[in-house]
CSV table of C-alpha atoms in Angstrom, one decimal:
chain,number,residue,atom,x,y,z
A,13,SER,CA,121.0,117.0,65.9
A,14,GLN,CA,122.0,115.9,62.5
A,15,THR,CA,123.3,112.4,61.8
A,16,ILE,CA,124.5,110.7,58.6
A,17,HIS,CA,124.3,107.0,58.0
A,18,GLN,CA,126.0,104.8,55.5
A,19,TRP,CA,125.5,101.1,54.8
A,20,PRO,CA,126.8,98.6,54.5
A,21,ALA,CA,130.0,99.3,56.5
A,22,THR,CA,131.9,96.6,54.5
A,23,LEU,CA,131.2,94.9,51.3
A,24,VAL,CA,133.0,92.2,49.3
A,25,GLN,CA,131.7,91.8,45.8
A,26,PRO,CA,132.9,89.8,42.7
A,27,VAL,CA,133.9,91.6,39.5
A,28,GLY,CA,130.9,92.2,37.2
A,29,SER,CA,128.3,92.2,40.1
A,30,PRO,CA,126.0,95.2,40.7
A,31,LEU,CA,126.5,97.7,43.6
A,32,SER,CA,124.2,99.8,45.7
A,33,LEU,CA,125.5,101.9,48.5
A,34,GLU,CA,123.1,104.0,50.5
A,35,CYS,CA,123.5,107.2,52.5
A,36,THR,CA,120.8,108.9,54.5
A,37,VAL,CA,120.9,112.1,56.5
A,38,GLU,CA,118.7,112.9,59.5
A,39,GLY,CA,117.9,116.1,61.2
A,40,THR,CA,118.2,118.5,58.3
A,41,SER,CA,116.3,119.5,55.1
A,42,ASN,CA,117.5,120.1,51.6
A,43,PRO,CA,121.1,119.2,52.2
A,44,ASN,CA,123.8,119.2,49.5
A,45,LEU,CA,125.0,115.6,49.3
A,46,TYR,CA,128.3,114.2,48.1
A,47,TRP,CA,129.9,110.8,47.3
A,48,TYR,CA,133.7,110.5,47.5
A,49,ARG,CA,136.0,107.6,46.9
A,50,GLN,CA,139.3,107.2,48.8
A,51,ALA,CA,141.9,104.7,47.6
A,52,ALA,CA,144.2,103.2,50.2
A,53,GLY,CA,146.4,105.9,51.7
A,54,ARG,CA,145.2,108.5,49.3
A,55,GLY,CA,143.1,111.6,49.3
A,56,LEU,CA,139.4,111.9,48.5
A,57,GLN,CA,138.1,111.9,44.9
A,58,LEU,CA,134.7,113.6,44.5
A,59,LEU,CA,132.5,111.3,42.4
A,60,PHE,CA,129.0,112.9,42.6
A,61,TYR,CA,127.2,115.8,44.3
A,62,SER,CA,123.6,116.8,44.5
A,63,VAL,CA,122.0,120.1,45.4
A,64,GLY,CA,118.4,118.7,45.3
A,65,ILE,CA,116.2,115.7,44.6
A,66,GLY,CA,116.9,114.3,41.1
A,67,GLN,CA,119.8,116.7,40.6
A,68,ILE,CA,123.1,114.9,40.2
A,69,SER,CA,126.4,116.3,39.0
A,70,SER,CA,129.1,113.8,38.0
A,71,GLU,CA,132.7,114.7,38.5
A,72,VAL,CA,134.4,111.7,37.1
A,73,PRO,CA,133.1,109.6,34.1
A,74,GLN,CA,133.1,105.9,35.1
A,75,ASN,CA,130.9,103.0,35.6
A,76,LEU,CA,129.3,104.4,38.7
A,77,SER,CA,126.1,106.4,38.9
A,78,ALA,CA,124.2,108.2,41.7
A,79,SER,CA,120.6,108.9,42.4
A,80,ARG,CA,118.7,111.0,44.9
A,81,PRO,CA,115.2,109.6,45.2
A,82,GLN,CA,114.4,111.5,48.3
A,83,ASP,CA,115.6,114.7,49.9
A,84,ARG,CA,117.9,113.0,52.4
A,85,GLN,CA,118.8,109.9,50.6
A,86,PHE,CA,121.7,109.5,48.2
A,87,ILE,CA,122.5,106.2,46.5
A,88,LEU,CA,125.7,105.1,44.7
A,89,SER,CA,125.2,102.4,42.1
A,90,SER,CA,127.0,100.3,39.5
A,91,LYS,CA,125.7,97.8,37.1
A,92,LYS,CA,129.0,95.9,36.8
A,93,LEU,CA,131.8,96.4,39.2
A,94,LEU,CA,135.4,96.6,38.2
A,95,LEU,CA,138.5,95.7,40.2
A,96,SER,CA,139.4,99.4,40.2
A,97,ASP,CA,136.2,100.2,42.0
A,98,SER,CA,137.6,98.9,45.3
A,99,GLY,CA,138.1,101.6,47.9
A,100,PHE,CA,136.6,103.5,50.8
A,101,TYR,CA,133.4,105.3,49.8
A,102,LEU,CA,132.4,108.3,51.9
A,103,CYS,CA,129.1,110.2,51.8
A,104,ALA,CA,129.0,113.7,53.1
A,105,TRP,CA,126.4,116.5,53.4
A,106,THR,CA,126.5,120.3,53.9
A,107,VAL,CA,123.8,122.8,54.7
A,108,THR,CA,123.0,124.6,51.5
A,109,GLY,CA,125.1,127.8,51.3
A,110,GLU,CA,127.6,126.7,53.9
A,111,GLU,CA,131.0,125.1,53.4
A,112,THR,CA,131.6,122.6,56.2
A,113,GLN,CA,131.0,119.0,55.2
A,114,TYR,CA,129.9,116.3,57.6
A,115,PHE,CA,131.0,112.8,56.7
A,116,GLY,CA,129.4,109.5,57.3
A,117,PRO,CA,131.4,106.5,58.6
A,118,GLY,CA,132.2,105.1,55.1
A,119,THR,CA,131.8,101.9,53.3
A,120,ARG,CA,134.8,99.8,52.5
A,121,LEU,CA,134.3,98.0,49.2
A,122,LEU,CA,136.5,95.2,48.0
A,123,VAL,CA,136.0,93.9,44.5
A,124,LEU,CA,137.6,90.5,43.8
B,30,SER,CA,141.3,116.9,39.9
B,31,GLN,CA,142.9,117.7,43.3
B,32,GLN,CA,143.4,121.3,44.2
B,33,GLY,CA,145.3,121.2,47.4
B,34,GLU,CA,148.6,119.5,48.0
B,35,GLU,CA,149.7,118.8,51.6
B,36,ASP,CA,153.3,118.8,52.6
B,37,PRO,CA,154.8,116.7,54.1
B,38,GLN,CA,153.1,113.5,53.0
B,39,ALA,CA,154.0,111.9,56.4
B,40,LEU,CA,155.3,113.3,59.7
B,41,SER,CA,156.4,111.6,62.9
B,42,ILE,CA,157.0,113.7,66.0
B,43,GLN,CA,157.4,113.1,69.7
B,44,GLU,CA,154.4,113.6,71.9
B,45,GLY,CA,154.4,117.2,73.3
B,46,GLU,CA,156.1,118.7,70.2
B,47,ASN,CA,154.3,120.9,67.7
B,48,ALA,CA,153.3,119.6,64.3
B,49,THR,CA,153.1,121.8,61.3
B,50,MET,CA,151.5,120.8,58.0
B,51,ASN,CA,151.3,122.8,54.9
B,52,CYS,CA,148.8,123.0,52.0
B,53,SER,CA,149.3,124.7,48.6
B,54,TYR,CA,146.6,125.2,46.0
B,55,LYS,CA,146.4,126.5,42.5
B,56,THR,CA,143.3,128.6,41.8
B,57,SER,CA,141.3,131.3,43.7
B,58,ILE,CA,139.2,130.0,46.6
B,59,ASN,CA,136.4,131.2,48.8
B,60,ASN,CA,137.7,129.4,51.9
B,61,LEU,CA,140.1,126.7,53.0
B,62,GLN,CA,139.3,124.0,55.5
B,63,TRP,CA,141.2,121.4,57.4
B,64,TYR,CA,139.8,117.9,58.2
B,65,ARG,CA,141.1,115.0,60.2
B,66,GLN,CA,140.6,111.3,59.4
B,67,ASN,CA,141.4,108.5,61.9
B,68,SER,CA,142.2,105.3,60.2
B,69,GLY,CA,139.2,103.6,58.5
B,70,ARG,CA,136.8,106.4,59.6
B,71,GLY,CA,135.1,109.3,58.0
B,72,LEU,CA,136.6,112.8,58.0
B,73,VAL,CA,135.9,115.3,60.8
B,74,HIS,CA,135.9,119.0,60.2
B,75,LEU,CA,138.5,120.9,62.2
B,76,ILE,CA,138.6,124.5,61.1
B,77,LEU,CA,137.6,126.8,58.3
B,78,ILE,CA,139.4,130.0,57.3
B,79,ARG,CA,137.9,132.4,54.7
B,80,SER,CA,139.9,134.0,51.9
B,81,ASN,CA,139.8,137.4,53.7
B,82,GLU,CA,141.2,136.0,56.9
B,83,ARG,CA,144.9,135.4,57.6
B,84,GLU,CA,144.9,133.4,60.8
B,85,LYS,CA,142.5,131.5,62.9
B,86,HIS,CA,142.7,129.6,66.2
B,87,SER,CA,140.7,126.7,67.7
B,88,GLY,CA,142.0,125.2,70.9
B,89,ARG,CA,145.5,123.7,70.1
B,90,LEU,CA,145.0,124.4,66.4
B,91,ARG,CA,146.3,127.4,64.5
B,92,VAL,CA,145.7,127.9,60.8
B,93,THR,CA,147.2,130.5,58.6
B,94,LEU,CA,146.2,131.5,55.1
B,95,ASP,CA,148.4,133.4,52.6
B,96,THR,CA,146.3,133.9,49.4
B,97,SER,CA,149.2,135.7,47.7
B,98,LYS,CA,151.2,132.5,48.0
B,99,LYS,CA,148.2,130.2,47.7
B,100,SER,CA,149.2,128.4,50.8
B,101,SER,CA,147.9,127.5,54.2
B,102,SER,CA,149.5,125.9,57.3
B,103,LEU,CA,148.0,123.9,60.2
B,104,LEU,CA,149.9,124.0,63.5
B,105,ILE,CA,149.0,121.5,66.2
B,106,THR,CA,150.6,122.6,69.5
B,107,ALA,CA,151.6,120.2,72.3
B,108,SER,CA,150.8,117.1,70.3
B,109,ARG,CA,149.1,114.1,71.9
B,110,ALA,CA,148.9,110.5,71.0
B,111,ALA,CA,145.3,111.0,70.0
B,112,ASP,CA,146.4,113.5,67.3
B,113,THR,CA,147.7,110.5,65.3
B,114,ALA,CA,145.6,110.7,62.1
B,115,SER,CA,145.6,111.9,58.5
B,116,TYR,CA,145.0,115.6,58.0
B,117,PHE,CA,143.5,117.0,54.8
B,118,CYS,CA,143.2,120.5,53.5
B,119,ALA,CA,140.1,121.3,51.3
B,120,THR,CA,139.5,124.3,49.2
B,121,GLY,CA,136.0,125.7,48.7
B,122,ARG,CA,134.7,126.8,45.4
B,123,ASP,CA,131.0,127.0,44.4
B,124,ASP,CA,129.1,124.1,45.9
B,125,LYS,CA,132.1,121.8,46.1
B,126,ILE,CA,135.2,121.4,48.1
B,127,ILE,CA,138.2,119.7,46.8
B,128,PHE,CA,140.5,117.7,49.0
B,129,GLY,CA,144.2,117.3,49.0
B,130,LYS,CA,146.0,113.9,49.4
B,131,GLY,CA,146.6,114.5,53.1
B,132,THR,CA,149.5,114.4,55.6
B,133,ARG,CA,149.8,111.3,57.8
B,134,LEU,CA,150.7,112.4,61.3
B,135,HIS,CA,152.1,109.9,63.8
B,136,ILE,CA,152.7,111.0,67.3
B,137,LEU,CA,155.4,108.9,69.0
B,138,PRO,CA,155.1,108.2,72.8
């Protein structure tokens, strides 16, 4: 069966520090991968999605970036965090050609 | 940008009652999905309805889709305390789905 992992679960970082959040999927090949951010009590904002290794589409211009170095690995990064980067970051995957998304447990990021 | 808008934003009902949440969207879609999110957790897929379908059932869930009105509803029958969560509609287009802001449902004992 397929599983999706995210780490860390919680992160507290100072403003201006770098960020690296990792997401890995097991049990499937060539998934579509997604990064979302959810502000407290709000809906999900799509940040990046990827349909294959090295293929990244950005939905919102900001100081975040994403990379997909391996088929089932998706990384969200920042060189310098802003206070506004605080939120709940969710990774998700779909089978190529299908619509249902499967979400990871999320990473709660607090930038101070 | 967000495509779907759920209504109401928050809903409190007594256990055993039915809960109805609505979703409106703006552009054409291939499908519409409903997801549930327990506090501090990831989202869980509940049901998908395609643009050529009008109604779909899954257990205590009933979803309708009216493409002429660009709206969908999610009905949870015989609500339980465990149904307390946020519910999101998501519209599918190309390789992306776009989520609404959600309805926070609270089931009162």
